CSV table of C-alpha atoms and ligand atoms in Angstrom, one decimal:
chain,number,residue,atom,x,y,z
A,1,UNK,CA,-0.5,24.5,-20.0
A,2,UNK,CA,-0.3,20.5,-19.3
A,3,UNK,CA,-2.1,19.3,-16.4
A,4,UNK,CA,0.4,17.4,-13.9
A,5,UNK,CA,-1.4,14.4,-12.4
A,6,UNK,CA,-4.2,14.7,-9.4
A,7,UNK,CA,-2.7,14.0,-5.9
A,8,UNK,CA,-4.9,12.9,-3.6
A,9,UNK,CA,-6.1,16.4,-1.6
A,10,UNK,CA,-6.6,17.8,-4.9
A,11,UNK,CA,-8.7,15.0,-5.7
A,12,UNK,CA,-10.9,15.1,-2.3
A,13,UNK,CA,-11.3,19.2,-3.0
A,14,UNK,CA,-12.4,18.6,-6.7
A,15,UNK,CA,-14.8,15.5,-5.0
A,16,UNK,CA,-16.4,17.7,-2.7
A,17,UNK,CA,-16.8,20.7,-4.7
A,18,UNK,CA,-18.9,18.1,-6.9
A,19,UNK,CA,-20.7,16.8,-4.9
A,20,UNK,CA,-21.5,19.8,-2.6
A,21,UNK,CA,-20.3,17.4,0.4
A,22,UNK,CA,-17.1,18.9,0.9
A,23,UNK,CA,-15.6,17.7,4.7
A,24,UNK,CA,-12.3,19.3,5.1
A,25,UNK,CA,-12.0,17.4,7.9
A,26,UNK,CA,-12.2,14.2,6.6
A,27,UNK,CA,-9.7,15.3,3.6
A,28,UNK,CA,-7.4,15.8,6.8
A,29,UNK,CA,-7.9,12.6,8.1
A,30,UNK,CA,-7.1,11.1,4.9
A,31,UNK,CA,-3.9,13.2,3.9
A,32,UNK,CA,-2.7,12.0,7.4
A,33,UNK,CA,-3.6,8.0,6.5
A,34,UNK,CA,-2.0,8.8,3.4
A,35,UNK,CA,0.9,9.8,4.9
A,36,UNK,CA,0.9,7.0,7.4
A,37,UNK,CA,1.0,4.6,3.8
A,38,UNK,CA,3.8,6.5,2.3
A,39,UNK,CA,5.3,5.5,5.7
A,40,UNK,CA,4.7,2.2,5.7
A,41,UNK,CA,5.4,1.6,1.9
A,42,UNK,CA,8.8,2.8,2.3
A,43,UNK,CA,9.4,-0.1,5.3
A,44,UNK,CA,7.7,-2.4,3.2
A,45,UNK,CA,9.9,-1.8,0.0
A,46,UNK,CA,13.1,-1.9,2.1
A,47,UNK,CA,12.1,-5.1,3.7
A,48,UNK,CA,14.9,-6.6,5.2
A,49,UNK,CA,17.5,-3.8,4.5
A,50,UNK,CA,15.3,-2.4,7.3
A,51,UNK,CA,15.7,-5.0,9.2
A,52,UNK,CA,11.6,-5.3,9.4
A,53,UNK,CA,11.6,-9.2,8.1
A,54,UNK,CA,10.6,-12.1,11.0
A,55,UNK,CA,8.5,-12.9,13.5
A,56,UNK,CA,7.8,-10.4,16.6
A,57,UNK,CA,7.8,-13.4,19.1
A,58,UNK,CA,4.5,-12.8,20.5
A,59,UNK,CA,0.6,-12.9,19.7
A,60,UNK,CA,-2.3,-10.4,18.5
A,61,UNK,CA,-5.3,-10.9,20.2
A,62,UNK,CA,-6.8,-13.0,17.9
A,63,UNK,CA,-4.0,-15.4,18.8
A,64,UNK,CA,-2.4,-15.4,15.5
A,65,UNK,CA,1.4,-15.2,15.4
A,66,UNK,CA,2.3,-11.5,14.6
A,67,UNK,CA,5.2,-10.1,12.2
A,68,UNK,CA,7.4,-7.8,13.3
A,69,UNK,CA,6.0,-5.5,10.7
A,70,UNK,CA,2.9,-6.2,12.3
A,71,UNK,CA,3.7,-4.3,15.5
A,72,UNK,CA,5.4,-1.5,13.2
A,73,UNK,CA,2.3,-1.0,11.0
A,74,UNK,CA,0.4,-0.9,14.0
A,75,UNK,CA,2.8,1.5,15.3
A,76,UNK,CA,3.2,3.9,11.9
A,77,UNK,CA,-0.5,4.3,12.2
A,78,UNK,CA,-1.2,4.9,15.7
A,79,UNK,CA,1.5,7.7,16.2
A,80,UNK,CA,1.0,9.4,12.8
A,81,UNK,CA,-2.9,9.6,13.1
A,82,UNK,CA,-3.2,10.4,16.6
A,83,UNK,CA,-1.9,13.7,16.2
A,84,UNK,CA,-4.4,14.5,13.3
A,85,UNK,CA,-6.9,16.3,15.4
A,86,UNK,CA,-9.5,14.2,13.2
A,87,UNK,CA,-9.8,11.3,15.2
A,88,UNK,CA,-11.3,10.3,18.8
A,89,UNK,CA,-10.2,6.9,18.4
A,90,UNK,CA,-8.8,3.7,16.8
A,91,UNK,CA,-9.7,0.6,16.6
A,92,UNK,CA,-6.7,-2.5,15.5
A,93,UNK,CA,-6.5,-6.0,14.6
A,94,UNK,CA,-3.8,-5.8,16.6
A,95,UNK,CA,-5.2,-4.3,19.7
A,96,UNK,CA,-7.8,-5.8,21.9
A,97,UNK,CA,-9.2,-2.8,22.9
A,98,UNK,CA,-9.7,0.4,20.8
A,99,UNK,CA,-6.9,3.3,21.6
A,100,UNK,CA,-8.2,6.7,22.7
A,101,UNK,CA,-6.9,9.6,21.2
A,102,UNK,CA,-4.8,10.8,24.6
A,103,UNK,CA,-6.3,13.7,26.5
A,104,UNK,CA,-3.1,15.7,25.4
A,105,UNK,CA,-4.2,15.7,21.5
A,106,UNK,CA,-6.7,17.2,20.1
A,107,UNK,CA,-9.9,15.0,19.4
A,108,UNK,CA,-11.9,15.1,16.3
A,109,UNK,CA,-15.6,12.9,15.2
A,110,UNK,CA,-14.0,10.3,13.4
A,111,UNK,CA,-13.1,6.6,14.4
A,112,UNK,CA,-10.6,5.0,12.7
A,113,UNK,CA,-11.0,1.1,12.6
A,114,UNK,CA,-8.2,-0.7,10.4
A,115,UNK,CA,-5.6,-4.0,9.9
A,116,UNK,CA,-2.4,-2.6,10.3
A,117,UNK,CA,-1.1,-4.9,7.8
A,118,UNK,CA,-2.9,-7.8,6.2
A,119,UNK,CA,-1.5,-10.6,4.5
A,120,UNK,CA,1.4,-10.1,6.7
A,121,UNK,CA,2.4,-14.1,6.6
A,122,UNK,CA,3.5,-12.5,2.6
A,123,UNK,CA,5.9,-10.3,4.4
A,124,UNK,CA,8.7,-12.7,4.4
A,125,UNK,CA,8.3,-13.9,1.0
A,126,UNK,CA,8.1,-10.5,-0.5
A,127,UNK,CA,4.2,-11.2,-1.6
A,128,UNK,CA,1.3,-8.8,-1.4
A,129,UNK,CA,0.3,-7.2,1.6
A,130,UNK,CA,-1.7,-4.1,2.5
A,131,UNK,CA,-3.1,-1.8,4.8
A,132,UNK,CA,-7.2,-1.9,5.0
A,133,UNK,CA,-9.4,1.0,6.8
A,134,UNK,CA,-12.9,2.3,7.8
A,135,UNK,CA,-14.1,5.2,8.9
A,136,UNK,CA,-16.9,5.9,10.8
A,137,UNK,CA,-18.3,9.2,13.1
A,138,UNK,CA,-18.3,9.6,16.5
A,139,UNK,CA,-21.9,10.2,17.4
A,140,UNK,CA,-21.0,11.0,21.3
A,141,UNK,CA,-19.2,13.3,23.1
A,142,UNK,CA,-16.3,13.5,24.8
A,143,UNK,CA,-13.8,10.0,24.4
A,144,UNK,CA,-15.4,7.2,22.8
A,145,UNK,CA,-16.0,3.6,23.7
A,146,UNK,CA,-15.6,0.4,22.1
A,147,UNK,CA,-19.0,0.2,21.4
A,148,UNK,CA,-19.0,3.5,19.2
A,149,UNK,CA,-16.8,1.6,16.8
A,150,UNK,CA,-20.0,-1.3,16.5
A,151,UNK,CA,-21.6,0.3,12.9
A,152,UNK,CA,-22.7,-1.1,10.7
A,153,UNK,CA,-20.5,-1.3,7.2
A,154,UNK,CA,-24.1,1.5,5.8
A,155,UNK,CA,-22.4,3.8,8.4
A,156,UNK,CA,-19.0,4.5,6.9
A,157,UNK,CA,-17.9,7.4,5.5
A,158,UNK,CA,-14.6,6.5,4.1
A,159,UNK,CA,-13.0,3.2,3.5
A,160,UNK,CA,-10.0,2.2,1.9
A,161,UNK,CA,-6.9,0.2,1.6
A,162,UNK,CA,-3.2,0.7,0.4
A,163,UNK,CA,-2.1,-2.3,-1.3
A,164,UNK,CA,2.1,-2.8,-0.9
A,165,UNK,CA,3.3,-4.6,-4.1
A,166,UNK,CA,5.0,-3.8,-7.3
A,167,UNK,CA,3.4,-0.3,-6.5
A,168,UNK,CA,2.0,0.5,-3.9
A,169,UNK,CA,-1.6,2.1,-4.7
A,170,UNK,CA,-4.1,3.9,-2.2
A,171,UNK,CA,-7.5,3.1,-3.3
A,172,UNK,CA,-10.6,5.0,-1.6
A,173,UNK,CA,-14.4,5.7,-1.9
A,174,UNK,CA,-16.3,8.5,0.4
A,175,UNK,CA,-20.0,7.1,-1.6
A,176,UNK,CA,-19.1,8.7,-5.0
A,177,UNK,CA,-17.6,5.5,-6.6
A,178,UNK,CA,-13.9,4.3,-6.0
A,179,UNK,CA,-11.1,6.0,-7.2
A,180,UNK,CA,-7.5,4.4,-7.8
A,181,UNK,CA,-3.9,6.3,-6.7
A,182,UNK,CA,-0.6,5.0,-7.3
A,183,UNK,CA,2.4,5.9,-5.2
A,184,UNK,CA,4.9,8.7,-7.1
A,185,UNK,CA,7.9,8.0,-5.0
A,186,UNK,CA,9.4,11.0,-6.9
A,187,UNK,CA,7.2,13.4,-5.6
A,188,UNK,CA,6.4,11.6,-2.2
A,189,UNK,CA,2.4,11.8,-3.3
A,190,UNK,CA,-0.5,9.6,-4.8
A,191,UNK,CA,-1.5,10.2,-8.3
A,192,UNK,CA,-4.7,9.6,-9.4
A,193,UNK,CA,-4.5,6.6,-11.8
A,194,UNK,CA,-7.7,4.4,-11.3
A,195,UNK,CA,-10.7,6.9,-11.7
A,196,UNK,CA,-14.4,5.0,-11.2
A,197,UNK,CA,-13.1,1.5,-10.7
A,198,UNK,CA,-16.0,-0.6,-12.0
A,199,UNK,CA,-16.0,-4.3,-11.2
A,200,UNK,CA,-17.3,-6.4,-14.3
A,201,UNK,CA,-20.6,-8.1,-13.4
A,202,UNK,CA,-19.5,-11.3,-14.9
A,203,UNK,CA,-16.0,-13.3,-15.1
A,204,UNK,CA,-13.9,-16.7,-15.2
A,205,UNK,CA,-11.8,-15.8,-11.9
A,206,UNK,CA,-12.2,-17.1,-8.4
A,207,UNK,CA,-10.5,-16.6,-5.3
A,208,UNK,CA,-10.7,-19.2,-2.6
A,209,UNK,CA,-7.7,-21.0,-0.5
A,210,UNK,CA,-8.6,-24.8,-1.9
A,211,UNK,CA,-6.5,-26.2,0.9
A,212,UNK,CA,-9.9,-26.2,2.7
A,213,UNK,CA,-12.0,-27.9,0.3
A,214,UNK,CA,-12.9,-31.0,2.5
A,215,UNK,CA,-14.3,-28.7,4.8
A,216,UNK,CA,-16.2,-26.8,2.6
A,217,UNK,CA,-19.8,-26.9,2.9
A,218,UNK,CA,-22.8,-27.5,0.1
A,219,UNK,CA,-22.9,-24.1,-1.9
A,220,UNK,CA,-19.1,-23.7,-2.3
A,221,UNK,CA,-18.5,-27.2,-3.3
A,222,UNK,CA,-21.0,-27.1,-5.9
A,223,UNK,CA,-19.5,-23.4,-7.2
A,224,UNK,CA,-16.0,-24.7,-7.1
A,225,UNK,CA,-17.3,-28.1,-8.7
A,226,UNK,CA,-19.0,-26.2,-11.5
A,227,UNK,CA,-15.6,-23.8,-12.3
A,228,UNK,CA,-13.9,-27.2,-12.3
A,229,UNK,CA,-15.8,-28.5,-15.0
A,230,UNK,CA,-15.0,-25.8,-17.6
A,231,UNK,CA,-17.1,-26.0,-20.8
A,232,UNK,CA,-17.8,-29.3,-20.6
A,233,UNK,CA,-20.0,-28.3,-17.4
A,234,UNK,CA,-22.9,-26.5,-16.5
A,235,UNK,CA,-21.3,-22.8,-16.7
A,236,UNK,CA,-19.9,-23.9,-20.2
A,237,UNK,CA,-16.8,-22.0,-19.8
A,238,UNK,CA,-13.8,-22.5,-18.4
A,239,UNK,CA,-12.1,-20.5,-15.4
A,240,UNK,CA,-9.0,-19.1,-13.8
A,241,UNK,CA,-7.7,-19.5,-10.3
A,242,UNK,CA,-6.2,-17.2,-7.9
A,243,UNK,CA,-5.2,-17.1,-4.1
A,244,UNK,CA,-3.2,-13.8,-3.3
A,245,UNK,CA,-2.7,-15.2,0.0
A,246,UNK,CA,-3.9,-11.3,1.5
A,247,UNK,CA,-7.5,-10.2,1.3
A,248,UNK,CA,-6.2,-6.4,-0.1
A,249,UNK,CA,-4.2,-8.8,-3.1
A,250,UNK,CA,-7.5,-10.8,-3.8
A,251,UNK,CA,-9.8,-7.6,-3.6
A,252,UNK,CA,-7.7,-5.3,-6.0
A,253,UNK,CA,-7.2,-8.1,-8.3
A,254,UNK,CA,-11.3,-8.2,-8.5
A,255,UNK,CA,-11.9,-4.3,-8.5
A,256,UNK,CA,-9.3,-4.7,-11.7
A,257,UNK,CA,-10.5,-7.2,-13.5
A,258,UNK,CA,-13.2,-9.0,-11.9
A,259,UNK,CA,-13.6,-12.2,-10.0
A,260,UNK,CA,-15.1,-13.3,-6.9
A,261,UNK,CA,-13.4,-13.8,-3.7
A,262,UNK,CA,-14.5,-16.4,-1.1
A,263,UNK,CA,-13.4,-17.1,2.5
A,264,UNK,CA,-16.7,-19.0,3.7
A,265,UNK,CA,-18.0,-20.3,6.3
A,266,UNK,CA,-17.2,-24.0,6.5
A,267,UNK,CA,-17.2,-27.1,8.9
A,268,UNK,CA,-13.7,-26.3,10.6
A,269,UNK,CA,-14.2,-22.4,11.5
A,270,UNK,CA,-17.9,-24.5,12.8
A,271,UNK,CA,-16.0,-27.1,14.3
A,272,UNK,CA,-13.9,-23.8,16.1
A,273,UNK,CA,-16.9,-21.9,16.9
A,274,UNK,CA,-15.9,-19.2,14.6
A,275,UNK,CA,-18.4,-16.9,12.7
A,276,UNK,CA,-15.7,-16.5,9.9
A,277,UNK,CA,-12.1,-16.2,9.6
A,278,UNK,CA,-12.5,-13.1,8.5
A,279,UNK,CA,-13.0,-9.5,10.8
A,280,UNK,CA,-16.2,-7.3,9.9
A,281,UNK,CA,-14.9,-3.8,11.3
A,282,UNK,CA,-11.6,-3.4,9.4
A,283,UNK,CA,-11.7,-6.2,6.4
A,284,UNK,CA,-15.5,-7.0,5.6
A,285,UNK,CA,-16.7,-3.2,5.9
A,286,UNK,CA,-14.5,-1.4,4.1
A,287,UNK,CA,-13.6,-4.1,1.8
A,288,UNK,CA,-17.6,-4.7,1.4
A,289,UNK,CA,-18.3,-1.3,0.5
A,290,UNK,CA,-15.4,-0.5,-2.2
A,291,UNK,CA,-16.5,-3.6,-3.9
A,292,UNK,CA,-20.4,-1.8,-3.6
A,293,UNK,CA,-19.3,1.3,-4.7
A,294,UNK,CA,-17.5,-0.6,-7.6
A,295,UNK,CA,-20.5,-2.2,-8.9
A,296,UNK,CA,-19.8,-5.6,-7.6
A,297,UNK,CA,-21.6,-7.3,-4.5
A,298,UNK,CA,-20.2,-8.1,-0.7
A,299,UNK,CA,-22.1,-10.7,0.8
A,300,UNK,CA,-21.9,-13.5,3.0
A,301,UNK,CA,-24.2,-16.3,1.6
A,302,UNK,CA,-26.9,-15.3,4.0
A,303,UNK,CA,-26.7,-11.8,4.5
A,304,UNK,CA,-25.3,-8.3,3.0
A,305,UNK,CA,-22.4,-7.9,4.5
A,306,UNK,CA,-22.5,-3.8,4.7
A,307,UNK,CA,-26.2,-4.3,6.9
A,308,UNK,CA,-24.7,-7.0,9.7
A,309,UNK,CA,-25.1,-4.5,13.2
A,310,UNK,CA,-21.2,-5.7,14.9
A,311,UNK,CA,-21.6,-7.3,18.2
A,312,UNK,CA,-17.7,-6.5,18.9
A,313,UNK,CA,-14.5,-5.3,17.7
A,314,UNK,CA,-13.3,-8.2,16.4
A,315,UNK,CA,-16.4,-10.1,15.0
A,316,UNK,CA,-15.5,-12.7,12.4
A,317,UNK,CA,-17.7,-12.9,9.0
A,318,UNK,CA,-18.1,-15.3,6.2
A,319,UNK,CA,-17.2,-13.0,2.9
A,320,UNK,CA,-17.9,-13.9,-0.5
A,321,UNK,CA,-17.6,-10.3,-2.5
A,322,UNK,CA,-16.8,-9.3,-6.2
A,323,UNK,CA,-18.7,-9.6,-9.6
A,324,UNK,CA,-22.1,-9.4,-9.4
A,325,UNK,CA,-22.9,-12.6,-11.6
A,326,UNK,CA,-21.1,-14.8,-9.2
A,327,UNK,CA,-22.0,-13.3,-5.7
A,328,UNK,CA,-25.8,-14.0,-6.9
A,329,UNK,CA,-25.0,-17.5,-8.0
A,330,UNK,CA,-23.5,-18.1,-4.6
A,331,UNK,CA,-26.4,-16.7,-2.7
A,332,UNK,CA,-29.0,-18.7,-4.6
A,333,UNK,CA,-26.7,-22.1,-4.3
A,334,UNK,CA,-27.1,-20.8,-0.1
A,335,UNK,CA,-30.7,-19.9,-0.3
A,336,UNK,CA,-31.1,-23.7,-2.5
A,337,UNK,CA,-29.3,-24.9,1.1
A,338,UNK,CA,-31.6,-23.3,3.4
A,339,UNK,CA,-34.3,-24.7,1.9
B,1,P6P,P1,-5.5,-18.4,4.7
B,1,P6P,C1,-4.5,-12.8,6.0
B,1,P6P,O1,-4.1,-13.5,7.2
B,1,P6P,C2,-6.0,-13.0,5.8
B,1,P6P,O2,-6.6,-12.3,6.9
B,1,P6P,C3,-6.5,-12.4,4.5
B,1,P6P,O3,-5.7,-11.3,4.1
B,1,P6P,C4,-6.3,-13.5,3.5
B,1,P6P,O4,-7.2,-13.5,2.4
B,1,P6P,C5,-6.6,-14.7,4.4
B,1,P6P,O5,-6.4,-14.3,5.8
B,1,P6P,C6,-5.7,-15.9,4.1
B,1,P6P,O6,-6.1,-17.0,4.9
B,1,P6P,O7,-6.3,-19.3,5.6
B,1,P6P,O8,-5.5,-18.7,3.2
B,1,P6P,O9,-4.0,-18.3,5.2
């Protein structure tokens, strides 16, 4: 008899039965994020036909202008998890506080932290966006508050992103490597595609938004200098440009085929008295650890990026993560600049 594909569930059962760590509650969560996805792929795909295109007309809390499809993801999420009985709270980009699972729902011992929709300045010009999450337990009893959700990225127990583009694909790791699903829109499920995504160590691909470059400081002008030169330099090869514009494009492109992905500190975010442009709790975590669990590296010149203890919900973080080769050089050209 042939085998139709793997959906998801049937995936997490077969994972657990493994690996002798089988958490039916956590396969609940995840068939309910994974049905919040399906959701928000179908908006995504219908773009303006759904009238879901534009600006909202007002700010997040980190003062950026939001999308209407912003507020919706935000929305999708909120109202299809808070009814899974999994969860006793959630943490947004788009909320400045974290939402407690109301007293009328049934609370579980995850927390949920995630960005809605990232990349969402792609929305409008039908590019890649995505939906990034991290899961953590709930240690206490009774409601949580924001300072449950400060774990570090060692803590998690599940992250994951669904990336919105010519398919859209859920891709996942619970510690037992990082498995890859593509939307069936046939059968309404995800299909195991990508089994044991492995990032190559090495590769001729960097991601960084070059736009910035005068601001950049010594370790990523040298790296960028040296891909510049091509095989008439000092890495005696030459190499390939990308900028996806949203972390999830940049990240799957890496966990695909490799490359390294770099949105550093440098003299403006200094200048601002930001730690980063990018969040730890729902972009640096979850992305840190798929790229981990791939084989590749998360870092952020000074530091592992899974090992920084939060200080708050929406911490900012340099990030330089993908093949292994390139992370290290980075850190060394860091450690050179430390001295
Ligand atoms: P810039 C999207 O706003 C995001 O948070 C990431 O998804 C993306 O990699 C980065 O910011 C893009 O930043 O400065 O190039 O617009």
């Amino acid at each position: 008899m042939s085998q139709t594909g793997t959906t998801l569930s049937q995936f997490l059962i077969e994972q657990g039965r493994l690996h002798g760590d089988t958490d039916e509650a956590l396969n609940g969560l995840l068939s309910d994020v994974a049905t919040a996805c399906k959701r928000l792929s179908n908006l995504v795909r219908l773009g303006e036909l759904a009238g879901v295109l534009g600006a909202a007309g007002q700010e997040n809390v980190q003062g950026e202008e939001q999308k209407k499809l912003d507020v919706i993801a935000n929305e999708v999420f909120i109202d299809s998890l808070q009814r899974s009985g999994y969860l006793a709270g959630i943490a947004s980009e788009e909320m400045d506080a974290h939402y407690p699972i109301p007293a009328n729902y049934s609370r579980g011992d995850y927390l949920l932290a995630f960005d809605p929709l990232d990349g969402s300045s792609n929305i409008d010009v039908n590019g890649s966006t995505g939906t990034i999450f991290s899961i953590t337990r709930h240690s206490g009893d009774g409601a949580p508050t924001d300072a449950d959700f400060l774990q570090s990225g060692l803590s998690q127990v599940c992250s994951g992103y669904c990336l919105y583009s010519s398919a859209s694909m859920l891709l996942l790791t619970t510690g037992h490597g990082v498995s890859g699903f593509t939307l069936d829109n046939r059968e309404g499920e995800f299909i195991l595609t990508h089994p044991e995504i492995k990032v190559p160590r090495a590769t001729r691909e960097y991601a960084i938004n070059s736009a910035y470059a005068r601001h950049w400081l010594a370790p990523e002008k040298r790296y960028v200098e040296e891909c510049l030169a091509g095989v008439e330099g000092p890495r005696e090869k030459d190499f390939n440009m990308r900028w996806a514009g949203s972390m999830v494009g940049d990240v799957h492109r890496i966990l695909c085929r490799g490359g390294v992905f770099m949105y550093p500190m440098d003299a403006r975010l200094q200048a601002d008295g930001k730690a980063g442009k990018l969040r730890l709790l729902y972009e640096a975590n979850p992305m840190g650890w798929l790229m981990e669990q791939a084989g590749g590296m998360a870092h952020t010149g000074t530091q592992p990026i899974l090992s920084i203890q939060p200080d708050s919900l929406h911490q900012r973080v340099p990030v330089i993560m993908g093949s292994a080769e390139e992370v290290e050089r980075l850190i060394g050209y860091h450690q050179e600049l430390a001295g």
